[in-house]
């Protein structure tokens, strides 16, 4: 029984698992307070990403475009950046950060972003004396990497541009990766329980925002300019996703000597244990009784399910690589068999990932196949050709028709999950995340037993 | 009142040319918003790109065709799962999206070989599919890949396939509108006339500019069936690639969306002498008028009157029930372009609803001529609106309901205004008689949603409680 890791053989894509880098740049940027990113490219690169965020969160986020038209594509588009920055600065007086996010077209035509930013600063100094707006170059050509690397690049660029060495502040940097507001809330809960003053990068907690009597708009990122500046003065950084934010933590270590731990992505009990121990190690704060209790509740709930319902269930998982690896580890904790893992881009580091190496060394009692640079056809094809049999699919909503057509139960997890209500509010990481995810899996399997009349009578007495 | 410079636009005064507030006695000779003009960078315009105008709006609707997008993966990902146009073959067009997944090496060394490989792979993966549309995108247009040469090569190697090329990168034009144009003209020049349809009726039409949103096409197809009219091609709702190749054999082009598909109707007139007849398919009055117009072309007036009478008898009582409850409601239409002039008078005549603000992302000046002619006084008409303008207009016009997309819908929720999906509908279809009842029902359910009343209450405020009790 082995774990193999290969790349997709086909060159093209049938049903992409990720979108392109600029989308990741935009997702990182909307996590910053008083920030509107300016995407330098065609208008679709912005309009569709805003729609994607709206589909997932059922919320609106502000993202601007430099609206590159034909003239700019032929003669260069840097003037449109300067104009865009000025228009944003004039019309949004509270604005403090503008990431300038490139796309395929503007990288191909070779617009000089850094030079243009210098020109923008001159313009801002003249037109808006006394006001500070930080411009952040984010190079995210769409023909490299994916939304995953685009997110990583933008977090790194924001930290690089803004981090400023001052007095040690005793805070802990937490880079959760591309997660949901529900996950951020879970992390904040741990920091609170442990008495740790933390900076979450990016703090998307308020993406889950209310309708209020005064009709005010509260949907925005909560990571401030000061938070980003202060990352250089933290007592340490914890990166929960190797490919989404860890680059920024590494930068802080190399540039400012901020100790950094790459903690496993906190899916499941053991990974969360490691996270809490790592927080404790970096801050010197003990793990409190309350979290022992939290852990016990999750174990208690999952024990009801694991060897009775989950054992031997074959699972395919697709989505962001850190999440997929974390979910595979979680699945094995509850006795499921993650037989197929799909990563959706060609990042060469996946094959050297220490967690993958561990899976290869582990004495698995099933065969596990990992496919890099995969599209969703890799999953659909295997199901159609009957080279794989699955009891469960875990992944985001773009794969919904594979499950629907093959009549395989599917649990939505990751980004985007637009075809299920409210998932962004609930944690999938941490103890509570493990418990809720486990229970969602169980309820999905139970509903499937009922629809297909497959031993549904078992639940008569459970 | 002439053109309006909004408070939020003081720093971009050129926006004044795009916003019109109609006063009594004025018409579009006096004032007409500038449209189809370059976007101001950084305004938070809502426009998309011309690639999506071609792929997402028109080409991607075809139910039997591979949509090969030659570019990085994002263009394929983003134009997938954003539309509600089902089909009668299991929604093939909703389930798949194809990309050549261009990487840096292809940008440097050219992407033609990659495209060729991906086209073969796609046909091999789904051997039952024999039709394909290939689209260029920003980077593949910039590096100058000769897509047509690749298509020729693949077609030579696979004799049973047919492939159409759309060269319309995202930066072309100023909005999605350019993509409609390029696809229309390309299709009629290269593909129409290459397949001969089976003619089963002496009355034949093409139904142009309808994309089967939530089954619109089905509703209208039932009307054409009852009149004994054969639809040679739907362009492109629930349609096949080959049906659209045989458009030259229709006797009449019936056009619903003149913005996205008027071009092909004009070309079919020029090349094949087929007359163009524009109709509105939303609303009782308009639908009846449309059926009469089409039927009278073929001398089917009697059948038409029977059909209209039957449909009216069946659906009018329901429409009236909603009309009674929607009368006087204020509505905003914040969509792409043509629905402004399709809807404003329809909701006014059939439901007593007043449209108080309308915006268009990609409409041209001729669309504004139509909408201002049909629209009310005291209404805002806006081209290429941006987010701050939206807030200001909402504040001035105070609509009870907004027809717009999901993102703006999520935004207006916070302002305690209900939205109905003006692009993809909430629970359609909305075309035809029964469709307009659906639209009225969705408006009624939206404007009578009790949650919006609750949202206005501050529970800390004692007076709120009194207001509640009084209500």
XYZ file of C-alpha atoms in Angstrom, chain A residues 55-56 318 376 395-402 404 410-420 423, chain B residues 77 80-81:
28
model
C -20.855 34.178 -4.592
C -18.823 32.703 -1.758
C -9.537 18.691 -4.038
C -11.405 18.527 -12.058
C -13.962 20.020 -2.226
C -15.371 23.332 -3.391
C -18.503 24.076 -5.364
C -16.888 24.076 -8.800
C -16.854 20.285 -8.590
C -20.528 19.972 -7.750
C -21.630 18.327 -10.991
C -19.130 15.492 -10.609
C -24.350 15.222 -8.679
C -20.060 15.557 -1.397
C -19.067 17.818 1.465
C -18.343 21.382 0.431
C -15.153 22.745 1.877
C -12.608 25.319 0.722
C -13.182 28.169 -1.714
C -15.655 28.816 -3.201
C -18.634 27.092 -1.602
C -21.409 29.087 -3.250
C -23.841 26.195 -3.551
C -24.258 25.719 0.191
C -20.297 27.724 5.201
C -12.560 29.560 -14.443
C -17.918 29.184 -15.610
C -20.657 28.910 -12.943
